[in-house]
GROMACS .gro file of C-alpha atoms in nm:
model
  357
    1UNK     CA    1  10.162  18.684  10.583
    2UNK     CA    2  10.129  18.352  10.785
    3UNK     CA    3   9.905  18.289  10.999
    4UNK     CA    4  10.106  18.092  11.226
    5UNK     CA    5  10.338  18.347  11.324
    6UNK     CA    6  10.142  18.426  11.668
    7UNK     CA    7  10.212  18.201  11.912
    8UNK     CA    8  10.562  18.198  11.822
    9UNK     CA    9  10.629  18.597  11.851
   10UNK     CA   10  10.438  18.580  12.186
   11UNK     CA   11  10.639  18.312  12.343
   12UNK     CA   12  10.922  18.423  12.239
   13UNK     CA   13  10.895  18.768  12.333
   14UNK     CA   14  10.675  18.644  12.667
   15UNK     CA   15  11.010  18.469  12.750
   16UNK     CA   16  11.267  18.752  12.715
   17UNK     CA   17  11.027  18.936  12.952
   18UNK     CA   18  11.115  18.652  13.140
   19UNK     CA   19  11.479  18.665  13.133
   20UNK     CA   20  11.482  19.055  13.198
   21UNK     CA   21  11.224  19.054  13.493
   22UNK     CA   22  11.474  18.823  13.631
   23UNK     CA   23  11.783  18.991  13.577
   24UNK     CA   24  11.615  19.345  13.732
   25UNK     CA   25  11.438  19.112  14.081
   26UNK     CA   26  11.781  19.019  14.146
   27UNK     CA   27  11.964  19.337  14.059
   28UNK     CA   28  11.769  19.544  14.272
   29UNK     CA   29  11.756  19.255  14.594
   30UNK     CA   30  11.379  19.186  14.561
   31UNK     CA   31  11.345  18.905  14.836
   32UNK     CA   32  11.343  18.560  14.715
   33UNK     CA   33  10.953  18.488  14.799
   34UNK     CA   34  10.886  18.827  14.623
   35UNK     CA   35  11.058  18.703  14.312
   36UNK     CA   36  10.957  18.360  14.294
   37UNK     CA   37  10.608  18.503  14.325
   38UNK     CA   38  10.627  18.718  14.020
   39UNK     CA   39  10.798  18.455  13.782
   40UNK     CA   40  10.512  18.199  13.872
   41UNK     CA   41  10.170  18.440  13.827
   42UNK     CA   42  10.345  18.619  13.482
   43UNK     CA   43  10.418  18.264  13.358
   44UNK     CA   44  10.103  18.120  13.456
   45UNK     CA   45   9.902  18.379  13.307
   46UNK     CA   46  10.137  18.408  13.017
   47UNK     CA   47  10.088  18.018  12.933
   48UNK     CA   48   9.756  17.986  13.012
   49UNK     CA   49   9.593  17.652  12.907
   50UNK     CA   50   9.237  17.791  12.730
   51UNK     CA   51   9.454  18.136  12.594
   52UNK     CA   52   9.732  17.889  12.442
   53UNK     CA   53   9.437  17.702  12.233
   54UNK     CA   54   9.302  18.009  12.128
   55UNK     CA   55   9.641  18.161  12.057
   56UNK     CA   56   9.766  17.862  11.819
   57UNK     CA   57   9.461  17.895  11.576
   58UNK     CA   58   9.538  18.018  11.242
   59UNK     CA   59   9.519  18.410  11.237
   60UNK     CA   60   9.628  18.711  11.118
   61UNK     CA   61   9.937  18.842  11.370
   62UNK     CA   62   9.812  19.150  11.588
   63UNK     CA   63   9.929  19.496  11.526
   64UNK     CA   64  10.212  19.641  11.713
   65UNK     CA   65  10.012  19.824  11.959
   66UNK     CA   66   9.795  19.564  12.055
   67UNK     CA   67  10.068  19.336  12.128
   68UNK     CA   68  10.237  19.595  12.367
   69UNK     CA   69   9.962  19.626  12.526
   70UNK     CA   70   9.929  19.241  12.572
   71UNK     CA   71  10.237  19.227  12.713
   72UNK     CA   72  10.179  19.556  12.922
   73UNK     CA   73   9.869  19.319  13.110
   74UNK     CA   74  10.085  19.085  13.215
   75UNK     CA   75  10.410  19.234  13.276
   76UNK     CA   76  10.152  19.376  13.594
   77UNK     CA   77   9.970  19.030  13.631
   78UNK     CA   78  10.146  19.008  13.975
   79UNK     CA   79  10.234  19.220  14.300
   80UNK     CA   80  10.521  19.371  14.128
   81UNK     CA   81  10.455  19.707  13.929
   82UNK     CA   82  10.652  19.916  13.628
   83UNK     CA   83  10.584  20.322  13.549
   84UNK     CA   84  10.546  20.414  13.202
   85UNK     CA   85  10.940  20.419  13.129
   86UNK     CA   86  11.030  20.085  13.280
   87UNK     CA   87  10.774  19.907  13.059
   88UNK     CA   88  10.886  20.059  12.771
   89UNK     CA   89  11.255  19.995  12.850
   90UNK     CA   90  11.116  19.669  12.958
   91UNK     CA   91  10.941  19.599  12.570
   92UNK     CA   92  11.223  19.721  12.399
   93UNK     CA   93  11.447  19.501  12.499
   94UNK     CA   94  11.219  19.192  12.462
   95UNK     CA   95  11.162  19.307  12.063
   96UNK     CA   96  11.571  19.383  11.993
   97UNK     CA   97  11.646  19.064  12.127
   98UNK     CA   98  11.398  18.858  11.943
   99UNK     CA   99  11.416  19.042  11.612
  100UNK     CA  100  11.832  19.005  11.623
  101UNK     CA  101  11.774  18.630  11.675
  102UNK     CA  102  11.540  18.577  11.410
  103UNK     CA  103  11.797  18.814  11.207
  104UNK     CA  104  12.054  18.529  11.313
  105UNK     CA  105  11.874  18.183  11.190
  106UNK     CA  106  12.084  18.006  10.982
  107UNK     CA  107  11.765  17.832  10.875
  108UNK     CA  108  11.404  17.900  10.880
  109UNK     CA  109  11.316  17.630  11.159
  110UNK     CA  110  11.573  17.747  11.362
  111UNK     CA  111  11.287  17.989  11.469
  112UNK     CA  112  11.083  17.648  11.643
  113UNK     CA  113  11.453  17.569  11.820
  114UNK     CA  114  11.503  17.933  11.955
  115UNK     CA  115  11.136  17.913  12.042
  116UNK     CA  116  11.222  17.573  12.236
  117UNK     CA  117  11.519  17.708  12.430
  118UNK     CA  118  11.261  18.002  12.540
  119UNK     CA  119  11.021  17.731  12.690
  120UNK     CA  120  11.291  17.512  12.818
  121UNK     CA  121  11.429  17.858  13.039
  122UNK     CA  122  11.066  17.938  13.105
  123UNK     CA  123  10.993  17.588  13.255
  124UNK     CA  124  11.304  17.637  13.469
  125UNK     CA  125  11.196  17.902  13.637
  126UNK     CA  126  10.837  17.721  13.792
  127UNK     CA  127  10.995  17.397  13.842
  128UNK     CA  128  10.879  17.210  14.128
  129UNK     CA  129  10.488  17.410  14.073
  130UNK     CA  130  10.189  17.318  13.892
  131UNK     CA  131  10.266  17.585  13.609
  132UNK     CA  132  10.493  17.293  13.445
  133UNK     CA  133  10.218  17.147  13.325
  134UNK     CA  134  10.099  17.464  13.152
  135UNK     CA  135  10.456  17.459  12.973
  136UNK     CA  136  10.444  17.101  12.879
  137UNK     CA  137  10.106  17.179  12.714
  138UNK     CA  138  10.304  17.466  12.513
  139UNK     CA  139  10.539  17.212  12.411
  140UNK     CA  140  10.282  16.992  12.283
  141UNK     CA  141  10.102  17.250  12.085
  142UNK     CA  142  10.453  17.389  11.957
  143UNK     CA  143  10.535  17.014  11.813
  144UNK     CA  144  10.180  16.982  11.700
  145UNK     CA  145  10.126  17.315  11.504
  146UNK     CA  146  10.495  17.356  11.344
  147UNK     CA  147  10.709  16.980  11.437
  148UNK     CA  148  10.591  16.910  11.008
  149UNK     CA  149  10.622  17.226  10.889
  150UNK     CA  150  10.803  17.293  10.537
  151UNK     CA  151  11.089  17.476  10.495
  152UNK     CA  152  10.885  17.725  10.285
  153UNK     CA  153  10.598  17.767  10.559
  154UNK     CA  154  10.931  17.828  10.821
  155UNK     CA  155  11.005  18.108  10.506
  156UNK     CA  156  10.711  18.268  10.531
  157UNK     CA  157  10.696  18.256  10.933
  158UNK     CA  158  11.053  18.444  10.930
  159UNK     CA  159  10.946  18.684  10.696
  160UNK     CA  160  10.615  18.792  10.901
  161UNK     CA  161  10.805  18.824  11.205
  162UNK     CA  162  11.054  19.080  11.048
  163UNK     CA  163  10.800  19.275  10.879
  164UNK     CA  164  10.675  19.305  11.228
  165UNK     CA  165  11.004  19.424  11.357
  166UNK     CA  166  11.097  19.633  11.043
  167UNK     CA  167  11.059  19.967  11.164
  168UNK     CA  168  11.209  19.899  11.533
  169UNK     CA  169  11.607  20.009  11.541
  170UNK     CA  170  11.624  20.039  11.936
  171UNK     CA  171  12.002  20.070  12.037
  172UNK     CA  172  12.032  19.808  12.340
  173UNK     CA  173  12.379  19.870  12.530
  174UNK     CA  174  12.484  19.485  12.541
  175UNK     CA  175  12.441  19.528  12.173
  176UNK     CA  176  12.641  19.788  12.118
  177UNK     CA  177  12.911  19.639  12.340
  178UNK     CA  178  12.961  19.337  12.144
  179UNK     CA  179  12.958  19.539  11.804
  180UNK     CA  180  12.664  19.317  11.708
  181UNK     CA  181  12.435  19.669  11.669
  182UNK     CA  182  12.519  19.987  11.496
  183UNK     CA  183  12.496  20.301  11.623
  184UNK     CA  184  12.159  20.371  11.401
  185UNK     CA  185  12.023  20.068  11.540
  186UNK     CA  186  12.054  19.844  11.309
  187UNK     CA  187  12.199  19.448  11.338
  188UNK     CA  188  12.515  19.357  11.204
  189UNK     CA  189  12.515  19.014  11.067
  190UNK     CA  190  12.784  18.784  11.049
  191UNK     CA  191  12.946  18.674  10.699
  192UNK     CA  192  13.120  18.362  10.871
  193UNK     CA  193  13.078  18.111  11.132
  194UNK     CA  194  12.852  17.823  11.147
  195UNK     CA  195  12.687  17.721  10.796
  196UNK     CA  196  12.310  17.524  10.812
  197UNK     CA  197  12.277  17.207  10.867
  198UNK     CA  198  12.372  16.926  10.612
  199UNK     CA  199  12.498  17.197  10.428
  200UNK     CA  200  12.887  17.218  10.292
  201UNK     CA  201  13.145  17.425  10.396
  202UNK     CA  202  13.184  17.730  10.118
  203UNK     CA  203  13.544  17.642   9.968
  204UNK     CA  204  13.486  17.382   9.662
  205UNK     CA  205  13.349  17.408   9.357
  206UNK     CA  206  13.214  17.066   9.214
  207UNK     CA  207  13.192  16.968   8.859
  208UNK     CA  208  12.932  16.733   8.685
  209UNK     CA  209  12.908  16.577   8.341
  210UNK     CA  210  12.594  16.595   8.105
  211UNK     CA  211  12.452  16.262   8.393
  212UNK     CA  212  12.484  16.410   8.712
  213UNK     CA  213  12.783  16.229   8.833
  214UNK     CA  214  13.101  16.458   8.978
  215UNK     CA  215  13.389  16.446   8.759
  216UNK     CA  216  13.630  16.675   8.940
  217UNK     CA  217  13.649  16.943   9.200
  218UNK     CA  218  13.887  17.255   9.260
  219UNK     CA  219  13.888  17.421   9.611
  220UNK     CA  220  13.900  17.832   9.663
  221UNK     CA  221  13.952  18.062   9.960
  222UNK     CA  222  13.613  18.165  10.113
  223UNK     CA  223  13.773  18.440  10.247
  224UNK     CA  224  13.628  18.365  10.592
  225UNK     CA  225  13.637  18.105  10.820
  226UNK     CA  226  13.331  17.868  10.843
  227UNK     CA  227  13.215  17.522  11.013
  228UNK     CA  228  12.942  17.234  10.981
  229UNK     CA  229  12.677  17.182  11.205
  230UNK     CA  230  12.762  16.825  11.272
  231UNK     CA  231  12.397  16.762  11.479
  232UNK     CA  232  12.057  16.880  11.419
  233UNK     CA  233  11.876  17.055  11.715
  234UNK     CA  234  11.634  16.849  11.884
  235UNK     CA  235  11.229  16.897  11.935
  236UNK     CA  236  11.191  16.664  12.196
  237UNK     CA  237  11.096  16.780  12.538
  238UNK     CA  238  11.424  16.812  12.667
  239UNK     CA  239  11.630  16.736  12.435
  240UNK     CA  240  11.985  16.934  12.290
  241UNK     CA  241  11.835  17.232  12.101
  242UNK     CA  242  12.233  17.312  11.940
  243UNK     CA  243  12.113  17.674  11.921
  244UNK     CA  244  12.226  17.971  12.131
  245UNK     CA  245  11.982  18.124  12.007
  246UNK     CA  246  11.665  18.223  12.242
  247UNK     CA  247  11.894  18.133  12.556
  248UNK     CA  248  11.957  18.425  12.828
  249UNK     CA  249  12.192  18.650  12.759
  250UNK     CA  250  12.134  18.846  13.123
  251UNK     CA  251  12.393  18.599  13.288
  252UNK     CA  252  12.543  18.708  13.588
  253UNK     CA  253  12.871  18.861  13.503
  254UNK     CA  254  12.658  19.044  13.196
  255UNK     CA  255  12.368  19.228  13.383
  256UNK     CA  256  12.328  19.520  13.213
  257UNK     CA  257  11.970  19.607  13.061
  258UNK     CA  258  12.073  19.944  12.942
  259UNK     CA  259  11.890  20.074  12.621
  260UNK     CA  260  12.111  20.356  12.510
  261UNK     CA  261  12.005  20.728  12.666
  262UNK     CA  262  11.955  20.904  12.297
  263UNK     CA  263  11.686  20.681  12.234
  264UNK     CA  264  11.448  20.772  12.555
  265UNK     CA  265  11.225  21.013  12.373
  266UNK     CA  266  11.184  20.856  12.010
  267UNK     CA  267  11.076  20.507  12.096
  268UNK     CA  268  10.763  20.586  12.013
  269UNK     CA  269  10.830  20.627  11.641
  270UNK     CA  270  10.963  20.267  11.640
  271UNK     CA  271  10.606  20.156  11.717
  272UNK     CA  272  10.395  20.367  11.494
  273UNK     CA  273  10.335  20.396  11.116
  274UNK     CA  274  10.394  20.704  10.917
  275UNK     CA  275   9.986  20.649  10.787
  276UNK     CA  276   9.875  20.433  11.054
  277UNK     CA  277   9.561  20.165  11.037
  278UNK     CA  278   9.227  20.212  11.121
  279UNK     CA  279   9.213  19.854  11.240
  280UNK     CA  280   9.471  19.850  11.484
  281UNK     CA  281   9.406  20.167  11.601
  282UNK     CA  282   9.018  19.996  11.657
  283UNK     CA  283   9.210  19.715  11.803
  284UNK     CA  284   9.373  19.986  12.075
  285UNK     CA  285   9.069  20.130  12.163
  286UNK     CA  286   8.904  19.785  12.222
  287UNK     CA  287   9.213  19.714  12.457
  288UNK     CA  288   9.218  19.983  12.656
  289UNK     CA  289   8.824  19.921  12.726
  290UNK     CA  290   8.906  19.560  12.841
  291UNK     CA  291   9.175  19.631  13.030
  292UNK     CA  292   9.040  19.845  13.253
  293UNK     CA  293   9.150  19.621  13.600
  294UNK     CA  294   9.163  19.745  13.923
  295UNK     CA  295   9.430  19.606  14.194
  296UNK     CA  296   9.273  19.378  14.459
  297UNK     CA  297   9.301  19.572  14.786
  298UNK     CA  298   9.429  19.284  14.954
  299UNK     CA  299   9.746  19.295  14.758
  300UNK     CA  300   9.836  19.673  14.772
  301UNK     CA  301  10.044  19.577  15.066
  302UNK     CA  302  10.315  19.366  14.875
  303UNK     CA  303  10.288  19.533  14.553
  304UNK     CA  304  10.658  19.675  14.454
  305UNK     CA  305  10.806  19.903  14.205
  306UNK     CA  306  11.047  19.716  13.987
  307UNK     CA  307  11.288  20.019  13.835
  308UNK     CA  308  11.454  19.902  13.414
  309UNK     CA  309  11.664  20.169  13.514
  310UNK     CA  310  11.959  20.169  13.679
  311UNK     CA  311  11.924  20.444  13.863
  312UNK     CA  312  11.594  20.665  14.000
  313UNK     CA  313  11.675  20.942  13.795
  314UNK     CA  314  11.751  20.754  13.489
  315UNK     CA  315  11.389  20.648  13.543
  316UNK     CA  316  11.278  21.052  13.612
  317UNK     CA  317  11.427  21.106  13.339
  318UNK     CA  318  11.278  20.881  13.105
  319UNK     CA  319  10.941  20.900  13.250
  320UNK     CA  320  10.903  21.313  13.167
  321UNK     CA  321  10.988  21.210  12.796
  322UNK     CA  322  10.732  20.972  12.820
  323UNK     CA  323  10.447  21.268  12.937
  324UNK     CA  324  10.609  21.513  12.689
  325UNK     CA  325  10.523  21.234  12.429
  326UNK     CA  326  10.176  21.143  12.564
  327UNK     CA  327  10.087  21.490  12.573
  328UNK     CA  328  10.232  21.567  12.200
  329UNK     CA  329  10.028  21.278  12.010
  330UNK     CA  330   9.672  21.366  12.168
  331UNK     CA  331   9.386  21.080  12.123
  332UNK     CA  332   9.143  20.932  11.883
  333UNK     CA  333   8.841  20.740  11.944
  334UNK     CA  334   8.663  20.535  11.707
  335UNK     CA  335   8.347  20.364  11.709
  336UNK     CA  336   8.406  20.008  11.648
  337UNK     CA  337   8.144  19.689  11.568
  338UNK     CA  338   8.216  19.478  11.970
  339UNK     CA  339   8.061  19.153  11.741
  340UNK     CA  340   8.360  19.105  11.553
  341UNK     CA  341   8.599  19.108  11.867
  342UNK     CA  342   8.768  18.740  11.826
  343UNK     CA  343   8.725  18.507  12.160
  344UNK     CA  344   9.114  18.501  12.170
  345UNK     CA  345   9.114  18.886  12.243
  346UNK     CA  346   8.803  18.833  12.515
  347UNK     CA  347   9.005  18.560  12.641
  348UNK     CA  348   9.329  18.762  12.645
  349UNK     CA  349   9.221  19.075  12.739
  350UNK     CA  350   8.963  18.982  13.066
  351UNK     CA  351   8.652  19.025  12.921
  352UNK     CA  352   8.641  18.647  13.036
  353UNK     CA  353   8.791  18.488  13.294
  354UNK     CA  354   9.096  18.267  13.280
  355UNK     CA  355   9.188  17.985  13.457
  356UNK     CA  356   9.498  17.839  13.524
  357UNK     CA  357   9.433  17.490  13.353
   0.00000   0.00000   0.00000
């Protein structure tokens, strides 16, 4: 496992959250204010200056509940709210997206460029607001941390990310659409296309002599069509990333956020472990202690329910699978030591007090 794989799993997914919040603000008419408002206090909190330090030191990646519920804080961070079913719609889609990109790297860096495109969409969005500054600091710490990386450290990176994904097979419509999913949820992965960077087109074989040197070639039919990357993606601050990947895929003429209906009632299995860990479910219990935070009565007045659904009932629906659920798997407490909770999750989780810079 790397320990280096954190900060780039939480901006990542911290920036299809992002991209979806979007797409649903202006899909259900949210006024403009309302909307701008949201992006700004999610990012903000998201890319907090003192969390980002403590987020880019070298540690173990959190379990998968504890990161929900990371993402569960500040999907809510703002005047607009989510039930139970939206913000597991809502998380769903964030995880399919980024696990089928990291699925589609055609080299282990290109996990820093996807990572880069999230920022650049992210800074976008709170253009024109202090917040930049936030998301500049991100790109500084992003260059710093992984701009020297090896190719083997990228390796290892991919690989923890995956494991983290391995038991999530969530059927996303826009997915399925493209035939890019299966109907068990799993990716399909193209066999053509693009190949790496400075890397040859499949189609010769070479020949060398007992030196080294080439002495003759013969050329073969791949069998499918492929092309050179003729430019390397860039790590500068805005420079050409030559990645789709990690861009928005919610563009206006594709605004569906539809996570296919047979799945409502089984997501949670794509979150738990057949024999699950003490430690992460001590982690869960520690989160749900800390993040214990009540609404400020001054903003009950503009709060607003933001609906992953498209419809009310869709969401009715969803929701009573949800209870059924809650009500199947029961609880468990356990005592845990408070001394070894890291400053990162204190930081994170409000047991002290952030600040914007």
């Amino acid at each position: 496992m790397s320990l280096n794989t954190l900060p780039l799993l939480f901006v990542n997914l911290g920036g299809e959250m992002v991209y979806i919040l979007d797409q649903r603000l202006r899909a259900q008419n949210i006024s403009a204010e309302k909307a701008r408002r949201v992006m700004h206090d999610i990012v903000g909190t998201m890319l907090n200056r003192r969390f980002m330090e403590e987020l880019f030191k070298p540690q173990e990646l959190y379990s998968k509940k504890a990161v929900r519920t990371v993402f569960d804080r500040l999907a809510h961070a703002s005047i607009m709210r989510l039930n139970a079913a939206s913000m597991d719609k809502l998380y769903d889609l964030m995880t399919m997206a980024f696990k089928y990109q990291v699925s589609l790297c055609l080299r282990p860096n290109d996990i820093l460029l996807t990572t880069l495109n999230h920022l650049d969409a992210i800074l976008k969005f709170v253009e024109g607001t202090t917040i930049t500054s936030q998301v500049e600091y991100v790109y500084e710490l992003l260059i710093e941390t992984y701009g020297s990386l090896s190719d083997g450290d990228f390796h290892l990176i991919r690989q923890t990310i995956l494991n983290f994904f391995q038991d999530m097979h969530i059927r996303v419509s826009i997915f399925l659409k493209d035939k890019v999913q299966n109907s068990n949820g799993r990716f399909v992965i193209p066999t053509n296309g693009q190949v790496p960077h400075k890397t040859e087109v499949p189609g010769t074989i070479k020949y060398f002599d007992e030196k080294g040197s080439p002495t003759y070639s013969e050329s073969f039919t791949p069998g499918s069509h492929f092309n050179d990357v003729q430019l390397e993606g860039s790590y500068d601050l805005h420079g050409p990333r030559r990645t789709n990947l990690g861009t928005n895929m919610y563009s206006a003429s594709r605004i569906e956020t539809t996570v296919s209906p047979a799945k409502t009632v089984v997501h949670s299995s794509d979150l738990e472990t057949s024999a699950p860990n003490p430690l992460a479910k001590a982690q869960l219990d520690l989160l749900s202690s800390l993040l214990s935070v009540e609404p400020r009565q001054s903003e009950n007045k503009t709060e607003f329910r933001l609906n992953l659904f498209n419809t009310d009932e869709e969401e009715e629906e969803a929701s009573a699978g949800c209870s059924k659920l809650s009500d199947e798997e029961g609880s468990l407490v356990i005592t845990i030591d408070a001394s070894k909770v890291t400053k990162l999750q204190l930081v994170l989780f409000g047991k002290e007090k952030l600040s914007s810079m």
